[in-house]
Short mmCIF file of C-alpha atoms in Angstrom, two decimals:
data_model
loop_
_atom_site.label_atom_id
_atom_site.label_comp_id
_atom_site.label_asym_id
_atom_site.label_seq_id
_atom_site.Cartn_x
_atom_site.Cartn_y
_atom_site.Cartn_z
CA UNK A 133 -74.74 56.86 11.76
CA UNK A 134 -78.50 58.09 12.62
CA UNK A 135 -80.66 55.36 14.08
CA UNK A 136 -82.99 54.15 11.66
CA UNK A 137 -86.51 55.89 12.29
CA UNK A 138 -89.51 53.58 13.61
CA UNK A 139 -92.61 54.97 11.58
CA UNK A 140 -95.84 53.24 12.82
CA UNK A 141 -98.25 51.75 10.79
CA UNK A 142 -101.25 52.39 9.10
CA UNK A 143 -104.67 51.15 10.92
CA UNK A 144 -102.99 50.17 14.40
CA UNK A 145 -104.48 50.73 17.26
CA UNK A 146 -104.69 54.49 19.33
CA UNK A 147 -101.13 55.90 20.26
CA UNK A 148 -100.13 58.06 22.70
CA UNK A 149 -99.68 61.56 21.49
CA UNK A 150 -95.93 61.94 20.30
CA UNK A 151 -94.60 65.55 19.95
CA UNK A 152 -92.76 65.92 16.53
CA UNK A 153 -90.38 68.70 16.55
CA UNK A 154 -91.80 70.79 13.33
CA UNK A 155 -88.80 71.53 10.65
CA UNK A 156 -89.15 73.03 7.25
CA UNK A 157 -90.50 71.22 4.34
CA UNK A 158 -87.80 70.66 1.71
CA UNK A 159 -88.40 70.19 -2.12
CA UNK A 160 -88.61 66.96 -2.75
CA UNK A 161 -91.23 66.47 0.23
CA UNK A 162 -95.03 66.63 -0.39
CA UNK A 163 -97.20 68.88 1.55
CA UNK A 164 -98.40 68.45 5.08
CA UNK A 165 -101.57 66.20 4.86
CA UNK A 166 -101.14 64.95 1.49
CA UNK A 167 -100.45 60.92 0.61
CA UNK A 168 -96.95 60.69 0.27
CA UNK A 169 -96.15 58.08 -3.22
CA UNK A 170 -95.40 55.20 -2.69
CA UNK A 171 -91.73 55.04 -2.86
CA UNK A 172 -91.28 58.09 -0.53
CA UNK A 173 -90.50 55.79 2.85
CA UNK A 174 -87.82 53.63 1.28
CA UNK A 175 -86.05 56.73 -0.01
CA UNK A 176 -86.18 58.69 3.10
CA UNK A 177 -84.34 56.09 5.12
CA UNK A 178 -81.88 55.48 2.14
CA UNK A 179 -81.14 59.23 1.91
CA UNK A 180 -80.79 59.80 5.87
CA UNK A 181 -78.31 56.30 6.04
CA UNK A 182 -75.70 57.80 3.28
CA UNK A 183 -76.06 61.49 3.94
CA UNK A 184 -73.46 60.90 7.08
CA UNK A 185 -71.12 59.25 5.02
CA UNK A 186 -70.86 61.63 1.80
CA UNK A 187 -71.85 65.08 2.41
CA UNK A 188 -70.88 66.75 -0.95
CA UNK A 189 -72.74 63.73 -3.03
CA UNK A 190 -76.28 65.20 -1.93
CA UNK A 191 -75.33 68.68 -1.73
CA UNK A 192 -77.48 69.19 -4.90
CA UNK A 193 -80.43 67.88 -2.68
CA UNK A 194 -79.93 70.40 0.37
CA UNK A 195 -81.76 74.06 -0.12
CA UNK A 196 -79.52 76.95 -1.11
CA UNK A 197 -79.56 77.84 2.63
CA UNK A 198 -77.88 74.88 3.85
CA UNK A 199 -75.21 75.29 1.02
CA UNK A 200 -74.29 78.57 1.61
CA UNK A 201 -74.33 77.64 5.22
CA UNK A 202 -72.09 74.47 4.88
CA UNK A 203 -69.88 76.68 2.74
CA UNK A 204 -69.20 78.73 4.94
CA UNK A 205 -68.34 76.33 7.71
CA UNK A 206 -65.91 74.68 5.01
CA UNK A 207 -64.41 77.89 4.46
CA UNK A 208 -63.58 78.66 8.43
CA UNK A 209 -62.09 74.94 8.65
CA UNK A 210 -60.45 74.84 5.83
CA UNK A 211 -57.74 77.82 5.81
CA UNK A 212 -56.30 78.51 2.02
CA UNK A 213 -52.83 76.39 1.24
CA UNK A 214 -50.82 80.01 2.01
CA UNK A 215 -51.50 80.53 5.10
CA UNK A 216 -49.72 77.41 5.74
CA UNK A 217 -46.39 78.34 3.58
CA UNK A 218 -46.02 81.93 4.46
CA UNK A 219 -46.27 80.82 8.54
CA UNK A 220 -43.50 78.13 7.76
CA UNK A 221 -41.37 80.35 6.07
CA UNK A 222 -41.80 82.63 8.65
CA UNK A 223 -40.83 80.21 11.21
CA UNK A 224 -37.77 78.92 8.92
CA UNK A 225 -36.49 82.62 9.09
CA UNK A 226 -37.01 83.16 12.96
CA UNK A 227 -35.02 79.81 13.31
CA UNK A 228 -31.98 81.30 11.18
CA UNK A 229 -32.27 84.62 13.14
CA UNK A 230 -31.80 82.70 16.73
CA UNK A 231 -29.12 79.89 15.06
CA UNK A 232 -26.89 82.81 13.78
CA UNK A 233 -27.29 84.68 16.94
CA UNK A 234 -26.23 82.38 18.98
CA UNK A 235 -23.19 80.87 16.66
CA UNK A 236 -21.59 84.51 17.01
CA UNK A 237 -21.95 84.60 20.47
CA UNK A 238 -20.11 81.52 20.69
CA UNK A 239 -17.62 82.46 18.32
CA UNK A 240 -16.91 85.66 20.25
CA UNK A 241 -16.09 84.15 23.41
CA UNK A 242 -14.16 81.74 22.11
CA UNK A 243 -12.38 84.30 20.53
CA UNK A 244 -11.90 86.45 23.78
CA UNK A 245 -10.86 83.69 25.69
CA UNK A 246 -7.64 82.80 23.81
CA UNK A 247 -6.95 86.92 23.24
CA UNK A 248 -4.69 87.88 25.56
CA UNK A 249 -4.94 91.40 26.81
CA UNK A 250 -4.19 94.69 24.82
CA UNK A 251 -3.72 92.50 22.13
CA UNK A 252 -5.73 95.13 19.68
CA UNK A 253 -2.97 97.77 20.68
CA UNK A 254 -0.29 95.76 19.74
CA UNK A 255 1.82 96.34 16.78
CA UNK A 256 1.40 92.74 14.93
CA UNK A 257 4.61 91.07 14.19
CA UNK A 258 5.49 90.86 10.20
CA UNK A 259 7.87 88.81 11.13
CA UNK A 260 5.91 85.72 12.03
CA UNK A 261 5.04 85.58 8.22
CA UNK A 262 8.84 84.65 7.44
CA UNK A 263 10.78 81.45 8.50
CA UNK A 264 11.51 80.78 12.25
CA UNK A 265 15.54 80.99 11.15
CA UNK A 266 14.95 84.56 9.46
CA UNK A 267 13.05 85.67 12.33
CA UNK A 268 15.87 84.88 14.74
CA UNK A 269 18.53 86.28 12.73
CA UNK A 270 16.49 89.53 12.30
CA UNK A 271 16.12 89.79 15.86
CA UNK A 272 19.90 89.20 16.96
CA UNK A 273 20.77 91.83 14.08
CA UNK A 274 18.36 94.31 15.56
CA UNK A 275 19.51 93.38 18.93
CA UNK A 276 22.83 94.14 18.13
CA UNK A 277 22.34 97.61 16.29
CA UNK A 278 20.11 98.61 19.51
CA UNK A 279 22.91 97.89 21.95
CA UNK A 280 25.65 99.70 19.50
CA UNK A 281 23.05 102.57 19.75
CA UNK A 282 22.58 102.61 23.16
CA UNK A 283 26.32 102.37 23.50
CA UNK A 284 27.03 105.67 21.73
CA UNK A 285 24.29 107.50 22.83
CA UNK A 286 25.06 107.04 26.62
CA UNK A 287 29.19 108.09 25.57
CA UNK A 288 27.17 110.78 23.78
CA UNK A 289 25.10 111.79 26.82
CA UNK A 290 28.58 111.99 29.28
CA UNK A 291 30.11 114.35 26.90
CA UNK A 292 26.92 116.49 26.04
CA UNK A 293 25.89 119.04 28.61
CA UNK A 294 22.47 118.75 30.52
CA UNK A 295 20.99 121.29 28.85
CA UNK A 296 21.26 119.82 25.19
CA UNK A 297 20.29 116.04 26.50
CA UNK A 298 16.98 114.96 25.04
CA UNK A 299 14.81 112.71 27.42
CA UNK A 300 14.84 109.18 28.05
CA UNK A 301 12.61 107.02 25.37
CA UNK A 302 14.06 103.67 25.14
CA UNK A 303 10.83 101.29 25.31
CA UNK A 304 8.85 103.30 22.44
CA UNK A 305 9.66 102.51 19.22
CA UNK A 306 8.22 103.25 15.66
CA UNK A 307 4.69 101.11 15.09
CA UNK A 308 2.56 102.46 11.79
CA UNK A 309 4.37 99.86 9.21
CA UNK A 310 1.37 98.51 7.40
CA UNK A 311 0.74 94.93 6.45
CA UNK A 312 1.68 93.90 2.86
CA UNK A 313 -0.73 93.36 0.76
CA UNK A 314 -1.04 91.19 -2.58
CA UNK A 315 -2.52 92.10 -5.78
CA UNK A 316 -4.68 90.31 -8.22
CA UNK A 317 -1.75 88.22 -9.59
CA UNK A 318 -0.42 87.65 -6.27
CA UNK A 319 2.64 89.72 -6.10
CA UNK A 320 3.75 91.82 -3.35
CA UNK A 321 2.85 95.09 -3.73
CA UNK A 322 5.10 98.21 -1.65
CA UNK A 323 3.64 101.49 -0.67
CA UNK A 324 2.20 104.29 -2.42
CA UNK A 325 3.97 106.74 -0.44
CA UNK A 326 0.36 108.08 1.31
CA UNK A 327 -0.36 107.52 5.26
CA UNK A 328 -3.82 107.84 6.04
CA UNK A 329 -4.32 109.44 9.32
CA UNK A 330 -8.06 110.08 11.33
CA UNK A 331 -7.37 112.42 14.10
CA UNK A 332 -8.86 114.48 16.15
CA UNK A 333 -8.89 118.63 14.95
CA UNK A 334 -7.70 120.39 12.10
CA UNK A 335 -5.00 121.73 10.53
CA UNK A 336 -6.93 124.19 7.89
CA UNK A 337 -4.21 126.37 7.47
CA UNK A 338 -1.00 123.78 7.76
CA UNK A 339 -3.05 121.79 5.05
CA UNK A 340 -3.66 125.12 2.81
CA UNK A 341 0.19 125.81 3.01
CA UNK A 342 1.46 122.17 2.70
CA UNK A 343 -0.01 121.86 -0.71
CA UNK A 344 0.72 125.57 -1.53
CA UNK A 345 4.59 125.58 -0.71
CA UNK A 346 5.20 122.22 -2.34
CA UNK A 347 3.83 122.86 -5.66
CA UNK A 348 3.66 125.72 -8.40
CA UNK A 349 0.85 126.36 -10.79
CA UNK A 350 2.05 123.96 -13.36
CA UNK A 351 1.26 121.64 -10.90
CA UNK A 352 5.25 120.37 -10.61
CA UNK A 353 6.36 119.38 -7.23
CA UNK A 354 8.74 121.60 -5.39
CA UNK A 355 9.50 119.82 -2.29
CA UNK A 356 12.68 118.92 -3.39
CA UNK A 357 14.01 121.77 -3.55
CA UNK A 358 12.21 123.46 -0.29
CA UNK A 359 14.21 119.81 1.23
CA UNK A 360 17.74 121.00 -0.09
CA UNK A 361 17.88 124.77 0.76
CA UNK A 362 16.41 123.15 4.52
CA UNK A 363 19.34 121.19 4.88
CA UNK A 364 21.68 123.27 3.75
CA UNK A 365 20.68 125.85 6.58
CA UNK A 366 21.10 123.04 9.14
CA UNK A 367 24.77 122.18 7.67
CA UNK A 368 25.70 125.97 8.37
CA UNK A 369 24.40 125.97 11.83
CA UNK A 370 26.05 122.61 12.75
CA UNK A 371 29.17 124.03 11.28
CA UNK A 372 32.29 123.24 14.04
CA UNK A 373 29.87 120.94 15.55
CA UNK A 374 27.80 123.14 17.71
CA UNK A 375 24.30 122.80 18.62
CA UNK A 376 21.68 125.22 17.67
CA UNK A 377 18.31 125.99 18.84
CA UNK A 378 15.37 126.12 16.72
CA UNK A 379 13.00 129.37 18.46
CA UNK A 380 9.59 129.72 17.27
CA UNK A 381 9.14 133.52 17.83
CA UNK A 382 5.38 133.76 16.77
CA UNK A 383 5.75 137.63 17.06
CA UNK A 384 4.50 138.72 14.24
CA UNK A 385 1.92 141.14 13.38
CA UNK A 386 -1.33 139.02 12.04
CA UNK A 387 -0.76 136.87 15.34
CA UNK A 388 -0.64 139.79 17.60
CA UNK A 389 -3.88 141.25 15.97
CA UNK A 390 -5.60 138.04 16.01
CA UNK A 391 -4.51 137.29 19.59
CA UNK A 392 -5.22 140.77 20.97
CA UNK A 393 -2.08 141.08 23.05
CA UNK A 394 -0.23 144.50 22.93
CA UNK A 395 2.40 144.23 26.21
CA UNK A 396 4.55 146.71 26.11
CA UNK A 397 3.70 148.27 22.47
CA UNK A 398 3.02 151.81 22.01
CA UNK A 399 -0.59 153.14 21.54
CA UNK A 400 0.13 153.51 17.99
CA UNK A 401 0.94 150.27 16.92
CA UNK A 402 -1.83 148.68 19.36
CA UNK A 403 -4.14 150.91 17.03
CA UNK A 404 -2.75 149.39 13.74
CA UNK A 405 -3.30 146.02 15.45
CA UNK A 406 -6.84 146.46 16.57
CA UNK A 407 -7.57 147.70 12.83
CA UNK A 408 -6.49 145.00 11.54
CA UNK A 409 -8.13 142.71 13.57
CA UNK A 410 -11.49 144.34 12.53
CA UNK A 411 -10.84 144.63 9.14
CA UNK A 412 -10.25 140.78 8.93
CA UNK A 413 -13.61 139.48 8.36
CA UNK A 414 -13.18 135.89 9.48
CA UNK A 415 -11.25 136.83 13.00
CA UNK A 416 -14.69 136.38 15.13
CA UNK A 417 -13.89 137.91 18.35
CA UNK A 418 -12.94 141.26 18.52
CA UNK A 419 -12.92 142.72 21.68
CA UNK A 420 -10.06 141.28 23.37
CA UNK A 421 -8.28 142.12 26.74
CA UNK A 422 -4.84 142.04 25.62
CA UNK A 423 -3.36 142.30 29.24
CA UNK A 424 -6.10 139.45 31.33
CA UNK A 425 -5.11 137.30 28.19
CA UNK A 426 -1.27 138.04 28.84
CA UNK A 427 -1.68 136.69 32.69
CA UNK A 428 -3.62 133.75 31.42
CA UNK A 429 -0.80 132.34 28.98
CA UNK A 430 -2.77 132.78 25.73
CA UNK A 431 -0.15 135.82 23.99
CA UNK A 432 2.95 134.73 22.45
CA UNK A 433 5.93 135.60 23.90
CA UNK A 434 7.50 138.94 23.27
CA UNK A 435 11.42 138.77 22.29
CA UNK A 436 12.45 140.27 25.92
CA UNK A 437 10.37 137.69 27.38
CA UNK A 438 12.03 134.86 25.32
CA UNK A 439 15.30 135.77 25.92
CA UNK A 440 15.10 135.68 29.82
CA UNK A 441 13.46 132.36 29.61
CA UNK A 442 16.52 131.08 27.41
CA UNK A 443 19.00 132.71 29.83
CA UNK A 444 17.27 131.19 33.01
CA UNK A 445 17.36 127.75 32.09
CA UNK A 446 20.96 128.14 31.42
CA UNK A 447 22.14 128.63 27.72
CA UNK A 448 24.64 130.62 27.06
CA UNK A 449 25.30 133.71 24.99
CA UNK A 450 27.43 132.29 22.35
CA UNK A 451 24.30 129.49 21.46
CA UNK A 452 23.08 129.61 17.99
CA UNK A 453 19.49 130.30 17.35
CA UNK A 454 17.72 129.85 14.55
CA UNK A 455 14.10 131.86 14.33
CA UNK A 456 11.64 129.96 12.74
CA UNK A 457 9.28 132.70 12.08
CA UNK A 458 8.43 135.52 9.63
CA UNK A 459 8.91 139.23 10.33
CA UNK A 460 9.30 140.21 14.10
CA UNK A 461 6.61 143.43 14.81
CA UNK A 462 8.25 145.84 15.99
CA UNK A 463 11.76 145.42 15.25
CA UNK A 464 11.43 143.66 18.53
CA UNK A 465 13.89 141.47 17.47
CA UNK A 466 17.46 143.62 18.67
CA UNK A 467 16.41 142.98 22.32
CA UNK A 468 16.95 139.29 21.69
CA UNK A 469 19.94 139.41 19.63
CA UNK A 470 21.45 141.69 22.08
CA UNK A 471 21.43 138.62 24.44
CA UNK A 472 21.91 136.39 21.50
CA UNK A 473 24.31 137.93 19.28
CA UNK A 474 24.35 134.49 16.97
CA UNK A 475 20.71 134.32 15.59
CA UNK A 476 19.85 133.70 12.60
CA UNK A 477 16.70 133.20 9.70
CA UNK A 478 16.74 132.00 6.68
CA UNK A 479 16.79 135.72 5.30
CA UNK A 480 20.26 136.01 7.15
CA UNK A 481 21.60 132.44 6.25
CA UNK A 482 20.63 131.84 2.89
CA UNK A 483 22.26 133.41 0.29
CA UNK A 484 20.62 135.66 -2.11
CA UNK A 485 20.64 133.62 -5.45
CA UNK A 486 19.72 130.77 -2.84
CA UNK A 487 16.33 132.71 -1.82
CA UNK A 488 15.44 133.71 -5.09
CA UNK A 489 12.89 131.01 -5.61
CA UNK A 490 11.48 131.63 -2.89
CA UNK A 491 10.19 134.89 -3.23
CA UNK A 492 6.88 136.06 -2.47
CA UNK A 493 6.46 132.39 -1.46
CA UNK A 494 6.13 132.28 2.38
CA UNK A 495 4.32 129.22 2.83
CA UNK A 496 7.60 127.90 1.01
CA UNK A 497 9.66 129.68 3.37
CA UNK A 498 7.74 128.43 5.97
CA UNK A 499 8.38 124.87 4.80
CA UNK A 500 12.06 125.35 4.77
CA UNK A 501 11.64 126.70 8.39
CA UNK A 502 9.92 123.82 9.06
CA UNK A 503 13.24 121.38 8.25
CA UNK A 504 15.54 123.37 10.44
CA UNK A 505 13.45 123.26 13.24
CA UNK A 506 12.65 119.49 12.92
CA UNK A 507 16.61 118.67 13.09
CA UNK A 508 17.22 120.94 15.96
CA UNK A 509 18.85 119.74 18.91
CA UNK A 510 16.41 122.10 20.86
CA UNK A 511 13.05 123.27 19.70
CA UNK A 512 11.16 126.09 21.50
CA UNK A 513 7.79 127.53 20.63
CA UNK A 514 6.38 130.43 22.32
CA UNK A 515 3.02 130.06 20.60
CA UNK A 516 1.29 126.73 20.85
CA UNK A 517 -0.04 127.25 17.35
CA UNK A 518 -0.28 124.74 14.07
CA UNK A 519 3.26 124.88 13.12
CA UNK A 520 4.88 124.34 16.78
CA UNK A 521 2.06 121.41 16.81
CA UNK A 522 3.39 119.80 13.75
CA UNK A 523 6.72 120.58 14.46
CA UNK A 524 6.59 119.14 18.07
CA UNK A 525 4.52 115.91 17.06
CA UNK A 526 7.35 115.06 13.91
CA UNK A 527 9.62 115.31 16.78
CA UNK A 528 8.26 113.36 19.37
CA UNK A 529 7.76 110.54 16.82
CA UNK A 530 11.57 111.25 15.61
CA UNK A 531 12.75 109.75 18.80
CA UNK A 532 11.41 112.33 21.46
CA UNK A 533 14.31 114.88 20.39
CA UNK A 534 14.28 117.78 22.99
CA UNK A 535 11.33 120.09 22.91
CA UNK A 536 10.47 122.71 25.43
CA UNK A 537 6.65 124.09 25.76
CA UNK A 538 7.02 127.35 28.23
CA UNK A 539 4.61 127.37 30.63
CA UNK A 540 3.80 131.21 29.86
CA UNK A 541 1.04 131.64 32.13
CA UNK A 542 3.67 130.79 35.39
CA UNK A 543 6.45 132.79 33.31
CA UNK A 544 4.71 135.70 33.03
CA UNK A 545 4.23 136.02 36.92
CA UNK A 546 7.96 135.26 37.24
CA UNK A 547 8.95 137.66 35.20
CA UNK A 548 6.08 140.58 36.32
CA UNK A 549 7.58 139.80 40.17
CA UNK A 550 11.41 140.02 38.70
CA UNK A 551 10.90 143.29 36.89
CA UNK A 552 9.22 144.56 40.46
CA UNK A 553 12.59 143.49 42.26
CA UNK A 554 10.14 141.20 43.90
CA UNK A 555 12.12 138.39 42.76
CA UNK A 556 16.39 137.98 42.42
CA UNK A 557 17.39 136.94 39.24
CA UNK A 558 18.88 133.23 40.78
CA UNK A 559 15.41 132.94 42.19
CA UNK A 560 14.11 133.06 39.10
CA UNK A 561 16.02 131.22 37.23
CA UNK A 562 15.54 128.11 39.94
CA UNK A 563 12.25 128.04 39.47
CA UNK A 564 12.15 128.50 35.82
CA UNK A 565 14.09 125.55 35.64
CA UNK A 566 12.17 123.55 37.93
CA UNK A 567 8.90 124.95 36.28
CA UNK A 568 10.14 123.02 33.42
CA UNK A 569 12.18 120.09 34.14
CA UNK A 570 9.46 117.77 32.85
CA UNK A 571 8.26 119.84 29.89
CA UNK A 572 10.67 119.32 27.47
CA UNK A 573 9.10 116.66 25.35
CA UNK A 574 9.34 113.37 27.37
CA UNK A 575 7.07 110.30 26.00
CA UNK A 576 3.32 111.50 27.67
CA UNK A 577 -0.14 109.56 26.62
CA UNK A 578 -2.36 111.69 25.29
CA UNK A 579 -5.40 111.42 27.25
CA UNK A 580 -9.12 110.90 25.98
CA UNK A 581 -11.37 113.64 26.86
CA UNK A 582 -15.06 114.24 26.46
CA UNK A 583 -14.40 115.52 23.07
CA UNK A 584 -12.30 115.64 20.67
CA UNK A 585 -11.99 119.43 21.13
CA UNK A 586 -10.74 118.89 24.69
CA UNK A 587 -8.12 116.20 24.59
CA UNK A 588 -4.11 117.07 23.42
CA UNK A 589 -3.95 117.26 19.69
CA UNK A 590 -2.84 114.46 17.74
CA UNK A 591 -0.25 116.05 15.65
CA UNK A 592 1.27 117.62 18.45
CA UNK A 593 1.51 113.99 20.24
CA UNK A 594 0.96 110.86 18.36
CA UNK A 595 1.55 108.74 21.24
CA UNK A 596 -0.51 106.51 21.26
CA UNK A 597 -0.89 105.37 17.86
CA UNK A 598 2.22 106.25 15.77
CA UNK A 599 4.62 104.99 18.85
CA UNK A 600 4.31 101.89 21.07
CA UNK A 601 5.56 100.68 23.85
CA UNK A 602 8.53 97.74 23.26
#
């Protein structure tokens, strides 16, 4: 509270000159130098006493000024009710942010901790869902059909000679089954018969042939009977029980022209493949070195050049080949089968009424090719192309059955140096054979590379990923 105010008295004796601070009249004041009423003392002290205790009940007495002055100052102190809510709920929300940060981060390392490792590249178990006396009998029964396997394979591999033995692959085993899942109503639903694959690269054309050879315009599938006339073939060749080998002679005249190679041809038909090559739009590159691509390993292999590679790791004359492949340029293809007097196509081991519908249908042709080469005891490609890449990768994942890649750019040399007389036939041969002693389809990781471009492709290996380690 203000102290009251000591105001002297009328008619007193002389004072000492007292220096009043000078402030602005109000309203309800009277002039300087007039008689104030009578009344004007006893309200002035009343008015200063309760002014400190209730501002806003004499507002109406203070000048517009001071109000619009105090109202302002209110204003400052006195923030509007929102600011206080939104800054809450923005503090509310920050909390939440931090809490749920934090819980995961628990969670997660809790997690880890009882992970053990690889545990994301295991195949889970399916058979954890069932009873502990199921699971045990499941595993004795497999256990026992392994070790009958194992048992005939090894009498198998004593009687079979080394060249036909497929390499060693007992700890990988089969791991794409998928979980079950339920429906709505809770039954067990099986599969719809569709794998869904993401891999690295392409198989444009495979894919444009796949759905071209298995069904006709009325939109009827035709696998079934691309699947009988297949194994039909592969009955006749296993006929007496002998093995056969499934060659893929990629010596044909679009791959020549697209590759650029031309060994040995005459100059005519190395002019019908360079027009060819330009006339084909799409085919980007067109100047092409046929022979510096030859010495690198990028040409396919010419009949002659197949049939010394066959000879020099040791099969004999009298082995049945099969030619996956369309018509040899060239007729190229008596130099083979004068080494190889038993080869055969499906043009020479089908019969006629067999073929018939089949004409003018390669890519169906091409799918029956596909099923004898995929139950070969030996598969050989001379072009690492998108049919020897699917045909090799069904394989591997069939069991690693027996599938030789050439390494053409160290055959070629060989066989340059042996047609110089640089080079005796047995010399050859020995190191053809150790060229390719581990190169015949053993279990290999594909290996992760910069880009997808760069690493092995995945149909041509789907290890890892469609095989696992037991």
């Amino acid at each position: 509270m203000l102290p009251d105010i000591d105001i002297p008295k009328t008619g007193s004796g002389s004072l000492l000159p007292v220096s009043t601070p000078r402030r602005r009249t109000l309203e309800h004041e009277p002039a300087e130098g007039t008689t104030p009423p009578p009344h004007h003392h006893q309200y002035h002290q009343h008015n200063v006493t309760t002014s400190s205790n209730n501002n806003y009940s004499n507002s109406n007495n203070r000048s517009p000024t001071s109000k619009r002055r105090m109202n302002s100052v209110m204003r400052y102190l006195r923030p509007p009710p929102r600011w206080n809510t939104n800054r809450w709920l923005l503090a509310l929300f920050v909390l939440f942010v931090v809490s749920t940060v934090l819980l995961k981060i628990v969670l997660m390392n809790t997690f880890l901790r009882r992970m053990k490792s690889h545990d994301f590249l295991r195949h889970p178990d399916q058979s954890k869902s069932k009873s502990s006396t199921t699971t045990s009998t499941n595993t004795s029964s497999v256990s026992e059909e392994k070790a009958i396997i194992d048992h005939v394979e090894r009498n198998e591999d004593q009687r079979t000679p080394e060249i036909w033995k497929k390499p060693r692959s007992d700890n990988f085993v089969r791991c794409i089954g998928r979980s079950k899942r339920k429906s709505v109503v809770g039954q067990e639903t099986g599969t719809n018969g569709y794998i869904l694959v993401h891999a690295n690269g392409g198989l444009n054309q495979m894919k444009t042939g796949i759905s071209d050879m298995i069904t006709s315009p009325t939109g009827q599938i035709q696998a079934q009977d691309i699947e009988e006339l297949g194994k039909k073939l592969v009955s006749r060749l296993r006929e007496k029980g002998n093995h056969y080998i499934a060659l893929h002679l990629r010596y044909e005249k679009d791959m020549l022209a697209f590759t650029g190679c031309n060994h040995n041809l005459s100059r005519a038909q190395s002019f019908e493949l360079r027009a060819l090559r330009y006339k084909t739009r799409h085919w980007k590159e067109k100047q092409i070195n046929g022979t510096a691509r030859r010495l690198e390993g990028g040409c396919p292999m010419t009949p002659r050049e197949a049939a010394m590679f066959l000879e020099a790791l040791g099969y004999p004359p009298s082995t049945k080949i099969y030619i996956v492949a369309g018509e040899i340029f060239g007729q190229r293809l008596a130099v083979f089968k004068k080494k190889y007097p038993n080869t055969f196509s499906h043009s020479t081991l089908a019969t006629e009424k067999e073929l018939e519908p089949f004409r003018k249908r390669l890519n169906k042709l091409a799918g029956v090719d596909y099923i004898v080469a995929l139950e070969s005891d030996v598969f050989v490609y001379t072009y690492d192309g998108n049919m020897a890449k699917a045909v090799r990768g069904h394989r591997i994942y069939e069991g690693f059955r027996k599938t030789i890649n050439p390494d053409k750019e160290s055959l070629v040399r060989l066989i340059d140096e042996f047609d110089k007389g640089l080079i005796s036939w047995e010399e050859f041969s020995s190191q053809v054979k150790s060229t390719h002693k581990d190169r015949i389809g053993a279990p290999s990781y594909r290996e992760v590379r910069e880009s997808p471009k760069l690493e092995e492709n995945f149909y041509a290996n789907p290890l890892p990923g469609c095989l696992c380690e037991n």
